């Protein structure tokens, strides 16, 4: 689903990613870990074409997208839940969901507004409320629902549980597990590395824009000293 080789990204003259490699086979879940500022979001933005790769290559579902626009890349079937949620404040929750509705790249239309509301029943009463008026948890649910409305093959979740109450965090992880069980590939960034390692097949840890550690999630979870050293928790 994703094949990244020797990726280098910059903001102006700041060299952020220093030759990142990663593979995400179709149907698998990959965790992306690392302390603040290590390049996780920059890596995601580079995959999506929001930050231009200065060197290296990104393939999505076998297609070289390194020089493509974010619009073209998303249309290959990527649902993106950005850091900070990116809910359109001046649109209602319903409009935030419906604006994203489209068949997947394979023509699938499994995800409808109804299915999103079954997944997140709390949004039912909030459909006509403005994106900025709903709680942080509801915004996060809407952001995940909106990404699912595109019927993606790959879901990318950047800090989808950030700043939420424990009960809502638990619910979001359950939904991530459902997404994964439905066969959608997932790339997950989250501060709670234990949850990430529980919900992924493989994981990698970024340190200053380089892959410092990578392997099966169960193997990483068993190496607490290495995680402590790299994640400082
Ligand atoms: N738009 C930008 N312009 C310049 N520098 C940036 C920009 N966005 C991020 N950076 C810098 O790039 C580096 C990597 O940031 P990035 O947001 O990718 O880290 P991150 O691993 O996602 O961190 P966090 O856990 O805080 O979300 C940091 O040093 C950050 O200050
Ligand atoms: Mg980030």
Tab-separated table of C-alpha atoms and ligand atoms in Angstrom:
chain	number	residue	atom	x	y	z
A	1	UNK	CA	0.000	0.000	0.000
A	2	UNK	CA	2.841	2.322	0.918
A	3	UNK	CA	6.445	2.036	-0.136
A	4	UNK	CA	8.782	4.837	0.842
A	5	UNK	CA	12.474	4.930	0.035
A	6	UNK	CA	15.191	7.353	1.109
A	7	UNK	CA	12.812	10.230	1.775
A	8	UNK	CA	14.286	13.664	2.461
A	9	UNK	CA	12.108	16.659	3.340
A	10	UNK	CA	12.853	20.244	4.228
A	11	UNK	CA	11.090	23.327	5.510
A	12	UNK	CA	13.086	26.017	3.759
A	13	UNK	CA	16.684	25.229	4.680
A	14	UNK	CA	15.747	23.033	7.672
A	15	UNK	CA	16.461	19.446	6.778
A	16	UNK	CA	13.763	17.441	8.629
A	17	UNK	CA	13.618	13.926	7.128
A	18	UNK	CA	16.985	12.319	6.491
A	19	UNK	CA	16.399	9.305	4.278
A	20	UNK	CA	13.334	7.556	5.695
A	21	UNK	CA	12.355	4.110	4.405
A	22	UNK	CA	9.084	2.421	5.230
A	23	UNK	CA	6.764	-0.232	3.888
A	24	UNK	CA	3.129	-0.788	4.709
A	25	UNK	CA	1.703	-3.914	3.061
A	26	UNK	CA	-1.988	-3.763	2.107
A	27	UNK	CA	-4.281	-4.638	5.000
A	28	UNK	CA	-1.597	-4.043	7.614
A	29	UNK	CA	-1.312	-1.481	10.378
A	30	UNK	CA	1.882	0.486	10.921
A	31	UNK	CA	2.650	2.582	14.001
A	32	UNK	CA	4.810	5.670	13.741
A	33	UNK	CA	6.399	6.713	17.033
A	34	UNK	CA	8.865	9.351	18.166
A	35	UNK	CA	9.183	12.237	20.574
A	36	UNK	CA	7.874	15.727	19.787
A	37	UNK	CA	9.416	17.293	16.734
A	38	UNK	CA	11.050	14.117	15.410
A	39	UNK	CA	9.313	14.358	12.023
A	40	UNK	CA	6.201	12.165	12.276
A	41	UNK	CA	3.787	14.752	10.913
A	42	UNK	CA	6.324	15.871	8.320
A	43	UNK	CA	6.623	12.283	7.110
A	44	UNK	CA	2.836	12.004	6.768
A	45	UNK	CA	2.632	15.350	4.969
A	46	UNK	CA	5.360	14.265	2.586
A	47	UNK	CA	3.511	11.019	1.794
A	48	UNK	CA	0.438	13.108	1.022
A	49	UNK	CA	2.305	15.619	-1.139
A	50	UNK	CA	1.598	18.456	1.313
A	51	UNK	CA	5.346	18.773	1.825
A	52	UNK	CA	7.471	18.171	-1.253
A	53	UNK	CA	10.082	15.429	-1.039
A	54	UNK	CA	13.444	16.837	-2.079
A	55	UNK	CA	14.914	13.373	-2.494
A	56	UNK	CA	13.610	9.827	-2.427
A	57	UNK	CA	10.441	8.142	-3.596
A	58	UNK	CA	6.896	7.475	-2.390
A	59	UNK	CA	4.676	4.793	-3.908
A	60	UNK	CA	1.009	4.427	-3.018
A	61	UNK	CA	-0.630	1.202	-4.185
A	62	UNK	CA	2.206	0.726	-6.657
A	63	UNK	CA	1.919	4.237	-8.147
A	64	UNK	CA	4.890	6.592	-7.894
A	65	UNK	CA	3.346	9.719	-6.349
A	66	UNK	CA	6.529	11.544	-5.434
A	67	UNK	CA	5.811	14.488	-7.718
A	68	UNK	CA	2.029	14.385	-7.575
A	69	UNK	CA	-0.338	16.855	-5.976
A	70	UNK	CA	-2.135	16.123	-2.669
A	71	UNK	CA	-5.417	15.963	-4.583
A	72	UNK	CA	-4.150	13.229	-6.908
A	73	UNK	CA	-2.562	11.278	-4.065
A	74	UNK	CA	-5.701	11.378	-1.912
A	75	UNK	CA	-7.734	10.059	-4.828
A	76	UNK	CA	-5.688	6.867	-4.778
A	77	UNK	CA	-7.670	6.053	-1.646
A	78	UNK	CA	-6.159	7.757	1.369
A	79	UNK	CA	-8.289	8.952	4.282
A	80	UNK	CA	-6.377	11.521	6.353
A	81	UNK	CA	-7.191	12.473	9.922
A	82	UNK	CA	-4.816	15.388	10.489
A	83	UNK	CA	-3.203	16.506	13.711
A	84	UNK	CA	-5.541	19.141	15.163
A	85	UNK	CA	-8.526	17.484	13.402
A	86	UNK	CA	-8.986	20.085	10.647
A	87	UNK	CA	-12.743	20.341	11.065
A	88	UNK	CA	-14.271	23.118	8.967
A	89	UNK	CA	-15.560	25.474	11.642
A	90	UNK	CA	-18.092	27.257	9.453
A	91	UNK	CA	-19.703	24.016	8.254
A	92	UNK	CA	-22.039	21.824	10.289
A	93	UNK	CA	-20.971	18.355	11.364
A	94	UNK	CA	-23.236	16.946	8.627
A	95	UNK	CA	-21.606	19.157	5.992
A	96	UNK	CA	-18.136	18.171	7.215
A	97	UNK	CA	-19.097	14.531	6.630
A	98	UNK	CA	-20.987	14.925	3.357
A	99	UNK	CA	-18.362	17.067	1.665
A	100	UNK	CA	-15.996	14.084	1.757
A	101	UNK	CA	-18.433	11.490	0.441
A	102	UNK	CA	-17.195	9.607	-2.594
A	103	UNK	CA	-16.687	6.031	-3.777
A	104	UNK	CA	-13.336	4.452	-3.018
A	105	UNK	CA	-10.740	3.939	-5.777
A	106	UNK	CA	-12.176	0.446	-6.329
A	107	UNK	CA	-15.737	1.806	-6.567
A	108	UNK	CA	-16.698	0.675	-3.042
A	109	UNK	CA	-19.274	2.762	-1.196
A	110	UNK	CA	-19.254	0.895	2.140
A	111	UNK	CA	-18.990	4.059	4.195
A	112	UNK	CA	-22.063	6.234	4.204
A	113	UNK	CA	-23.250	8.934	6.576
A	114	UNK	CA	-25.499	6.282	8.215
A	115	UNK	CA	-22.576	3.973	8.863
A	116	UNK	CA	-20.475	6.787	10.303
A	117	UNK	CA	-23.364	7.625	12.654
A	118	UNK	CA	-23.649	3.959	13.694
A	119	UNK	CA	-19.947	4.061	14.468
A	120	UNK	CA	-20.189	7.385	16.318
A	121	UNK	CA	-23.785	7.583	17.667
A	122	UNK	CA	-22.873	10.761	19.553
A	123	UNK	CA	-22.673	12.643	16.279
A	124	UNK	CA	-26.357	11.972	15.566
A	125	UNK	CA	-27.549	14.779	17.823
A	126	UNK	CA	-24.796	17.090	16.633
A	127	UNK	CA	-25.341	16.894	12.877
A	128	UNK	CA	-26.706	20.404	12.530
A	129	UNK	CA	-24.250	21.954	14.962
A	130	UNK	CA	-21.318	23.969	13.650
A	131	UNK	CA	-17.927	22.294	13.509
A	132	UNK	CA	-16.529	24.724	16.034
A	133	UNK	CA	-19.419	24.371	18.485
A	134	UNK	CA	-19.003	20.661	19.201
A	135	UNK	CA	-16.621	19.209	21.807
A	136	UNK	CA	-13.075	18.143	20.993
A	137	UNK	CA	-14.112	14.499	21.127
A	138	UNK	CA	-16.977	15.115	18.732
A	139	UNK	CA	-14.673	17.020	16.386
A	140	UNK	CA	-12.301	14.079	16.420
A	141	UNK	CA	-15.142	11.667	15.663
A	142	UNK	CA	-16.231	13.908	12.806
A	143	UNK	CA	-12.663	14.031	11.468
A	144	UNK	CA	-12.421	10.229	11.476
A	145	UNK	CA	-15.917	9.922	10.010
A	146	UNK	CA	-15.077	12.407	7.275
A	147	UNK	CA	-11.978	10.416	6.299
A	148	UNK	CA	-14.027	7.197	6.215
A	149	UNK	CA	-16.612	8.849	3.936
A	150	UNK	CA	-13.976	8.757	1.185
A	151	UNK	CA	-14.012	4.920	1.339
A	152	UNK	CA	-10.249	4.775	1.719
A	153	UNK	CA	-7.881	1.854	1.276
A	154	UNK	CA	-5.461	3.520	3.678
A	155	UNK	CA	-6.302	5.565	6.766
A	156	UNK	CA	-3.666	7.876	8.211
A	157	UNK	CA	-4.387	9.022	11.765
A	158	UNK	CA	-2.124	11.716	13.242
A	159	UNK	CA	-2.688	12.084	17.011
A	160	UNK	CA	-6.350	11.079	16.862
A	161	UNK	CA	-6.680	10.750	20.660
A	162	UNK	CA	-4.845	13.952	21.591
A	163	UNK	CA	-6.372	15.852	24.512
A	164	UNK	CA	-9.473	13.675	24.835
A	165	UNK	CA	-11.130	12.154	27.922
A	166	UNK	CA	-10.113	8.535	28.639
A	167	UNK	CA	-13.552	7.152	27.780
A	168	UNK	CA	-13.471	8.821	24.358
A	169	UNK	CA	-9.884	7.737	23.791
A	170	UNK	CA	-10.981	4.151	24.472
A	171	UNK	CA	-13.828	4.497	21.969
A	172	UNK	CA	-11.512	5.890	19.305
A	173	UNK	CA	-9.144	2.953	19.708
A	174	UNK	CA	-12.113	0.585	19.352
A	175	UNK	CA	-13.058	2.306	16.108
A	176	UNK	CA	-9.464	2.096	14.887
A	177	UNK	CA	-9.594	-1.647	15.629
A	178	UNK	CA	-12.811	-1.909	13.567
A	179	UNK	CA	-11.267	0.016	10.690
A	180	UNK	CA	-8.293	-2.315	10.763
A	181	UNK	CA	-10.505	-5.420	10.979
A	182	UNK	CA	-12.419	-4.229	7.911
A	183	UNK	CA	-9.226	-4.618	5.888
A	184	UNK	CA	-8.302	-0.931	5.540
A	185	UNK	CA	-4.550	-0.359	5.865
A	186	UNK	CA	-3.711	2.026	8.701
A	187	UNK	CA	-0.842	4.318	9.587
A	188	UNK	CA	-1.135	5.499	13.172
A	189	UNK	CA	0.703	8.242	15.042
A	190	UNK	CA	-0.173	8.575	18.717
A	191	UNK	CA	1.581	9.680	21.886
A	192	UNK	CA	0.455	6.557	23.746
A	193	UNK	CA	3.006	4.128	22.364
A	194	UNK	CA	1.545	1.174	24.237
A	195	UNK	CA	-1.811	1.669	22.519
A	196	UNK	CA	-0.069	2.106	19.166
A	197	UNK	CA	1.881	-1.115	19.617
A	198	UNK	CA	-1.302	-2.968	20.638
A	199	UNK	CA	-3.156	-1.819	17.515
A	200	UNK	CA	-0.495	-2.289	14.844
A	201	UNK	CA	1.402	-5.133	13.148
A	202	UNK	CA	4.655	-3.238	12.841
A	203	UNK	CA	6.025	0.040	14.105
A	204	UNK	CA	8.918	2.359	13.619
A	205	UNK	CA	10.428	5.007	15.834
A	206	UNK	CA	11.713	8.244	14.319
A	207	UNK	CA	14.569	10.117	15.901
A	208	UNK	CA	15.577	13.429	14.343
A	209	UNK	CA	14.093	12.484	11.001
A	210	UNK	CA	15.690	9.046	10.822
A	211	UNK	CA	14.274	5.595	11.532
A	212	UNK	CA	15.941	4.677	14.822
A	213	UNK	CA	14.072	1.430	15.461
A	214	UNK	CA	11.655	-0.676	13.437
A	215	UNK	CA	10.084	-4.088	13.744
A	216	UNK	CA	7.002	-6.105	14.624
A	217	UNK	CA	4.961	-4.195	17.222
A	218	UNK	CA	4.941	-7.123	19.651
A	219	UNK	CA	8.731	-7.262	19.493
A	220	UNK	CA	9.061	-3.521	20.106
A	221	UNK	CA	6.588	-3.703	22.993
A	222	UNK	CA	8.804	-6.303	24.638
A	223	UNK	CA	11.860	-4.001	24.482
A	224	UNK	CA	10.927	-1.441	27.119
A	225	UNK	CA	14.519	-0.141	27.572
A	226	UNK	CA	14.801	0.743	23.862
A	227	UNK	CA	11.399	2.455	23.936
A	228	UNK	CA	12.335	4.375	27.074
A	229	UNK	CA	15.552	5.552	25.477
A	230	UNK	CA	13.873	6.702	22.262
A	231	UNK	CA	10.546	7.943	23.562
A	232	UNK	CA	11.691	9.262	26.932
A	233	UNK	CA	8.712	8.081	28.897
B	1	LIG	N1	5.773	24.423	8.845
B	1	LIG	C1	6.970	24.279	9.403
B	1	LIG	N2	7.984	25.139	9.142
B	1	LIG	C2	9.209	24.981	9.695
B	1	LIG	N3	9.535	23.982	10.538
B	1	LIG	C3	8.568	23.104	10.845
B	1	LIG	C4	7.236	23.197	10.301
B	1	LIG	N4	6.507	22.180	10.791
B	1	LIG	C5	7.330	21.482	11.602
B	1	LIG	N5	8.563	22.027	11.642
B	1	LIG	C6	9.733	21.500	12.365
B	1	LIG	O1	10.033	20.229	11.819
B	1	LIG	C7	10.421	19.317	12.832
B	1	LIG	C8	9.535	18.088	12.758
B	1	LIG	O2	8.197	18.477	13.089
B	1	LIG	P1	6.969	17.487	13.001
B	1	LIG	O3	5.753	18.298	13.192
B	1	LIG	O4	7.093	16.655	11.804
B	1	LIG	O5	7.218	16.568	14.289
B	1	LIG	P2	6.296	15.524	15.006
B	1	LIG	O6	7.135	14.304	15.206
B	1	LIG	O7	5.020	15.376	14.294
B	1	LIG	O8	6.061	16.205	16.446
B	1	LIG	P3	4.786	16.240	17.406
B	1	LIG	O9	4.876	14.984	18.214
B	1	LIG	O10	5.023	17.451	18.239
B	1	LIG	O11	3.551	16.315	16.572
B	1	LIG	C9	10.328	20.084	14.136
B	1	LIG	O12	11.619	20.535	14.453
B	1	LIG	C10	9.422	21.236	13.816
B	1	LIG	O13	9.737	22.357	14.602
B	2	LIG	MG1	3.081	15.775	14.774
